[in-house]
């Protein structure tokens, strides 16, 4: 249950960060046009602000689209059983809990094709009885992109 709340909060945080990035990027973009471009230092500063604003806006839209993709997948995803192939620990973690990459394969219910894909799991895999090599887990797959999956304990 803690894992699901963390995932939902992560996606909400991504949405808020995305909105803030877009707003901040637009502010930088507007600031570029308020500079006096007669001096070379202002021209360099303006170019730097313009490039930074475009990068921040791009990052913001990426976060917003990630959130929209997550919401769409939770609402419209197909529930299937996936077989756990491997669990690999990553170097990063949050709140003293390691992150894992879980490799799975599943058979698409419509096309009967087998897909190999992976998802990230934040938490302790030793306390989750479902996430063991060889076990089956429930995942949601994107009907439009079968490699786009979502794992949750409460599906």
PDB file of C-alpha atoms in Angstrom:
ATOM      1  CA  UNK A   1       0.000   0.000   0.000  1.00  0.00           C
ATOM      2  CA  UNK A   2       2.870   2.369   0.748  1.00  0.00           C
ATOM      3  CA  UNK A   3       4.325   1.633  -2.713  1.00  0.00           C
ATOM      4  CA  UNK A   4       1.085   2.622  -4.468  1.00  0.00           C
ATOM      5  CA  UNK A   5       0.812   5.909  -2.554  1.00  0.00           C
ATOM      6  CA  UNK A   6       4.431   6.695  -3.385  1.00  0.00           C
ATOM      7  CA  UNK A   7       3.862   6.021  -7.093  1.00  0.00           C
ATOM      8  CA  UNK A   8       0.734   8.190  -7.174  1.00  0.00           C
ATOM      9  CA  UNK A   9       2.545  10.956  -5.285  1.00  0.00           C
ATOM     10  CA  UNK A  10       5.537  10.701  -7.634  1.00  0.00           C
ATOM     11  CA  UNK A  11       3.330  11.237 -10.666  1.00  0.00           C
ATOM     12  CA  UNK A  12       1.492  14.146  -9.012  1.00  0.00           C
ATOM     13  CA  UNK A  13       4.852  15.656  -8.101  1.00  0.00           C
ATOM     14  CA  UNK A  14       6.003  15.226 -11.717  1.00  0.00           C
ATOM     15  CA  UNK A  15       2.888  17.062 -12.877  1.00  0.00           C
ATOM     16  CA  UNK A  16       3.498  19.972 -10.500  1.00  0.00           C
ATOM     17  CA  UNK A  17       7.187  20.120 -11.413  1.00  0.00           C
ATOM     18  CA  UNK A  18       6.226  20.065 -15.078  1.00  0.00           C
ATOM     19  CA  UNK A  19       3.831  22.986 -14.661  1.00  0.00           C
ATOM     20  CA  UNK A  20       6.434  24.914 -12.644  1.00  0.00           C
ATOM     21  CA  UNK A  21       9.103  24.242 -15.291  1.00  0.00           C
ATOM     22  CA  UNK A  22       6.878  25.507 -18.078  1.00  0.00           C
ATOM     23  CA  UNK A  23       5.989  28.652 -16.104  1.00  0.00           C
ATOM     24  CA  UNK A  24       9.641  29.279 -15.152  1.00  0.00           C
ATOM     25  CA  UNK A  25      10.793  28.651 -18.720  1.00  0.00           C
ATOM     26  CA  UNK A  26       8.232  31.094 -20.084  1.00  0.00           C
ATOM     27  CA  UNK A  27       9.421  33.653 -17.527  1.00  0.00           C
ATOM     28  CA  UNK A  28      13.009  33.226 -18.699  1.00  0.00           C
ATOM     29  CA  UNK A  29      11.864  33.446 -22.302  1.00  0.00           C
ATOM     30  CA  UNK A  30      10.102  36.765 -21.625  1.00  0.00           C
ATOM     31  CA  UNK A  31      13.149  38.015 -19.706  1.00  0.00           C
ATOM     32  CA  UNK A  32      15.256  37.496 -22.838  1.00  0.00           C
ATOM     33  CA  UNK A  33      13.280  40.160 -24.671  1.00  0.00           C
ATOM     34  CA  UNK A  34      13.635  42.729 -21.886  1.00  0.00           C
ATOM     35  CA  UNK A  35      17.422  42.840 -22.232  1.00  0.00           C
ATOM     36  CA  UNK A  36      19.276  45.596 -24.056  1.00  0.00           C
ATOM     37  CA  UNK A  37      21.069  43.707 -26.821  1.00  0.00           C
ATOM     38  CA  UNK A  38      23.477  46.543 -27.655  1.00  0.00           C
ATOM     39  CA  UNK A  39      26.156  45.142 -25.342  1.00  0.00           C
ATOM     40  CA  UNK A  40      27.869  41.831 -26.086  1.00  0.00           C
ATOM     41  CA  UNK A  41      27.471  40.631 -22.490  1.00  0.00           C
ATOM     42  CA  UNK A  42      23.696  41.080 -22.707  1.00  0.00           C
ATOM     43  CA  UNK A  43      23.663  39.242 -26.026  1.00  0.00           C
ATOM     44  CA  UNK A  44      25.483  36.282 -24.447  1.00  0.00           C
ATOM     45  CA  UNK A  45      23.192  36.411 -21.398  1.00  0.00           C
ATOM     46  CA  UNK A  46      20.143  36.568 -23.673  1.00  0.00           C
ATOM     47  CA  UNK A  47      21.299  33.541 -25.655  1.00  0.00           C
ATOM     48  CA  UNK A  48      21.974  31.629 -22.434  1.00  0.00           C
ATOM     49  CA  UNK A  49      18.525  32.534 -21.032  1.00  0.00           C
ATOM     50  CA  UNK A  50      16.858  31.570 -24.313  1.00  0.00           C
ATOM     51  CA  UNK A  51      18.551  28.149 -24.437  1.00  0.00           C
ATOM     52  CA  UNK A  52      17.861  27.560 -20.728  1.00  0.00           C
ATOM     53  CA  UNK A  53      14.219  28.555 -21.068  1.00  0.00           C
ATOM     54  CA  UNK A  54      13.677  26.202 -24.010  1.00  0.00           C
ATOM     55  CA  UNK A  55      15.332  23.311 -22.127  1.00  0.00           C
ATOM     56  CA  UNK A  56      13.237  23.946 -19.007  1.00  0.00           C
ATOM     57  CA  UNK A  57      10.030  24.204 -21.055  1.00  0.00           C
ATOM     58  CA  UNK A  58      10.894  20.921 -22.821  1.00  0.00           C
ATOM     59  CA  UNK A  59      11.497  19.213 -19.469  1.00  0.00           C
ATOM     60  CA  UNK A  60       8.227  20.600 -18.117  1.00  0.00           C
ATOM     61  CA  UNK A  61       6.207  19.295 -21.047  1.00  0.00           C
ATOM     62  CA  UNK A  62       7.912  15.894 -20.710  1.00  0.00           C
ATOM     63  CA  UNK A  63       6.788  15.657 -17.072  1.00  0.00           C
ATOM     64  CA  UNK A  64       3.264  16.761 -17.953  1.00  0.00           C
ATOM     65  CA  UNK A  65       3.005  14.175 -20.753  1.00  0.00           C
ATOM     66  CA  UNK A  66       4.407  11.463 -18.447  1.00  0.00           C
ATOM     67  CA  UNK A  67       1.617  12.233 -15.978  1.00  0.00           C
ATOM     68  CA  UNK A  68      -1.039  12.175 -18.731  1.00  0.00           C
ATOM     69  CA  UNK A  69       0.350   8.846 -19.990  1.00  0.00           C
ATOM     70  CA  UNK A  70       0.194   7.393 -16.458  1.00  0.00           C
ATOM     71  CA  UNK A  71      -3.435   8.504 -15.989  1.00  0.00           C
ATOM     72  CA  UNK A  72      -4.428   7.126 -19.409  1.00  0.00           C
ATOM     73  CA  UNK A  73      -2.692   3.820 -18.709  1.00  0.00           C
ATOM     74  CA  UNK A  74      -4.394   3.407 -15.336  1.00  0.00           C
ATOM     75  CA  UNK A  75      -7.815   4.164 -16.872  1.00  0.00           C
ATOM     76  CA  UNK A  76      -7.543   2.344 -20.212  1.00  0.00           C
ATOM     77  CA  UNK A  77      -4.786  -0.230 -19.730  1.00  0.00           C
ATOM     78  CA  UNK A  78      -5.340  -3.935 -20.265  1.00  0.00           C
ATOM     79  CA  UNK A  79      -4.705  -6.140 -17.246  1.00  0.00           C
ATOM     80  CA  UNK A  80      -2.493  -9.127 -18.029  1.00  0.00           C
ATOM     81  CA  UNK A  81      -0.336 -11.615 -16.163  1.00  0.00           C
ATOM     82  CA  UNK A  82       3.423 -11.257 -16.615  1.00  0.00           C
ATOM     83  CA  UNK A  83       6.179 -13.665 -15.653  1.00  0.00           C
ATOM     84  CA  UNK A  84       9.092 -12.179 -13.673  1.00  0.00           C
ATOM     85  CA  UNK A  85      12.377 -13.012 -15.410  1.00  0.00           C
ATOM     86  CA  UNK A  86      14.914 -11.053 -13.427  1.00  0.00           C
ATOM     87  CA  UNK A  87      15.181  -8.415 -10.710  1.00  0.00           C
ATOM     88  CA  UNK A  88      18.162  -6.060 -10.796  1.00  0.00           C
ATOM     89  CA  UNK A  89      19.049  -3.518  -8.131  1.00  0.00           C
ATOM     90  CA  UNK A  90      19.910  -0.022  -9.311  1.00  0.00           C
ATOM     91  CA  UNK A  91      22.366   2.361  -7.714  1.00  0.00           C
ATOM     92  CA  UNK A  92      19.733   4.954  -6.863  1.00  0.00           C
ATOM     93  CA  UNK A  93      17.105   4.824  -4.163  1.00  0.00           C
ATOM     94  CA  UNK A  94      14.663   6.981  -2.226  1.00  0.00           C
ATOM     95  CA  UNK A  95      14.328   7.201   1.568  1.00  0.00           C
ATOM     96  CA  UNK A  96      16.816   4.385   2.186  1.00  0.00           C
ATOM     97  CA  UNK A  97      14.771   2.053  -0.048  1.00  0.00           C
ATOM     98  CA  UNK A  98      16.601   0.772  -3.126  1.00  0.00           C
ATOM     99  CA  UNK A  99      15.169   0.947  -6.613  1.00  0.00           C
ATOM    100  CA  UNK A 100      14.892  -2.180  -8.702  1.00  0.00           C
ATOM    101  CA  UNK A 101      14.366  -2.886 -12.375  1.00  0.00           C
ATOM    102  CA  UNK A 102      12.079  -5.877 -12.820  1.00  0.00           C
ATOM    103  CA  UNK A 103      12.230  -7.662 -16.176  1.00  0.00           C
ATOM    104  CA  UNK A 104       9.053  -9.453 -17.229  1.00  0.00           C
ATOM    105  CA  UNK A 105       7.519 -11.084 -20.256  1.00  0.00           C
ATOM    106  CA  UNK A 106       3.854 -11.406 -21.112  1.00  0.00           C
ATOM    107  CA  UNK A 107       1.605 -12.566 -23.918  1.00  0.00           C
ATOM    108  CA  UNK A 108      -0.538  -9.851 -25.468  1.00  0.00           C
ATOM    109  CA  UNK A 109      -4.196 -10.889 -25.151  1.00  0.00           C
ATOM    110  CA  UNK A 110      -5.160  -9.745 -28.665  1.00  0.00           C
ATOM    111  CA  UNK A 111      -2.168 -10.518 -30.874  1.00  0.00           C
ATOM    112  CA  UNK A 112      -0.786 -13.432 -28.785  1.00  0.00           C
ATOM    113  CA  UNK A 113       2.715 -11.973 -29.300  1.00  0.00           C
ATOM    114  CA  UNK A 114       5.211 -12.312 -26.463  1.00  0.00           C
ATOM    115  CA  UNK A 115       6.716  -9.049 -25.199  1.00  0.00           C
ATOM    116  CA  UNK A 116       9.788  -8.637 -23.000  1.00  0.00           C
ATOM    117  CA  UNK A 117       9.836  -5.408 -21.039  1.00  0.00           C
ATOM    118  CA  UNK A 118      10.716  -3.987 -17.649  1.00  0.00           C
ATOM    119  CA  UNK A 119       9.409  -1.659 -14.964  1.00  0.00           C
ATOM    120  CA  UNK A 120      10.908   0.172 -12.032  1.00  0.00           C
ATOM    121  CA  UNK A 121      10.026  -0.837  -8.487  1.00  0.00           C
ATOM    122  CA  UNK A 122      10.834   1.389  -5.513  1.00  0.00           C
ATOM    123  CA  UNK A 123      10.828  -0.557  -2.304  1.00  0.00           C
ATOM    124  CA  UNK A 124      12.133  -3.732  -0.776  1.00  0.00           C
ATOM    125  CA  UNK A 125      11.573  -6.729  -3.044  1.00  0.00           C
ATOM    126  CA  UNK A 126      12.341  -9.039  -0.130  1.00  0.00           C
ATOM    127  CA  UNK A 127       9.098  -8.011   1.615  1.00  0.00           C
ATOM    128  CA  UNK A 128       6.978  -8.330  -1.553  1.00  0.00           C
ATOM    129  CA  UNK A 129       6.107 -11.996  -2.022  1.00  0.00           C
ATOM    130  CA  UNK A 130       4.795 -11.399  -5.550  1.00  0.00           C
ATOM    131  CA  UNK A 131       8.075 -10.020  -6.885  1.00  0.00           C
ATOM    132  CA  UNK A 132      10.138 -13.177  -6.987  1.00  0.00           C
ATOM    133  CA  UNK A 133      11.877 -14.645 -10.007  1.00  0.00           C
ATOM    134  CA  UNK A 134       9.465 -16.998 -11.792  1.00  0.00           C
ATOM    135  CA  UNK A 135       6.280 -15.605 -10.193  1.00  0.00           C
ATOM    136  CA  UNK A 136       3.421 -14.078 -12.116  1.00  0.00           C
ATOM    137  CA  UNK A 137       2.427 -10.461 -11.458  1.00  0.00           C
ATOM    138  CA  UNK A 138      -0.463  -8.358 -12.682  1.00  0.00           C
ATOM    139  CA  UNK A 139       0.497  -5.471 -14.946  1.00  0.00           C
ATOM    140  CA  UNK A 140      -1.370  -2.937 -17.031  1.00  0.00           C
ATOM    141  CA  UNK A 141      -0.333  -2.657 -20.663  1.00  0.00           C
ATOM    142  CA  UNK A 142      -0.963   0.187 -23.036  1.00  0.00           C
ATOM    143  CA  UNK A 143      -3.277  -0.931 -25.870  1.00  0.00           C
ATOM    144  CA  UNK A 144      -1.438   1.401 -28.273  1.00  0.00           C
ATOM    145  CA  UNK A 145       2.141   0.590 -27.155  1.00  0.00           C
ATOM    146  CA  UNK A 146       2.574  -2.913 -25.680  1.00  0.00           C
ATOM    147  CA  UNK A 147       6.037  -2.044 -24.294  1.00  0.00           C
ATOM    148  CA  UNK A 148       4.501   0.671 -22.108  1.00  0.00           C
ATOM    149  CA  UNK A 149       3.450  -1.087 -18.889  1.00  0.00           C
ATOM    150  CA  UNK A 150       2.538  -0.198 -15.322  1.00  0.00           C
ATOM    151  CA  UNK A 151       2.873  -2.409 -12.249  1.00  0.00           C
ATOM    152  CA  UNK A 152       0.913  -1.939  -9.050  1.00  0.00           C
ATOM    153  CA  UNK A 153       0.019  -4.226  -6.168  1.00  0.00           C
ATOM    154  CA  UNK A 154      -3.581  -3.028  -6.137  1.00  0.00           C
ATOM    155  CA  UNK A 155      -4.559  -3.748  -9.747  1.00  0.00           C
TER     156      UNK A 155
END
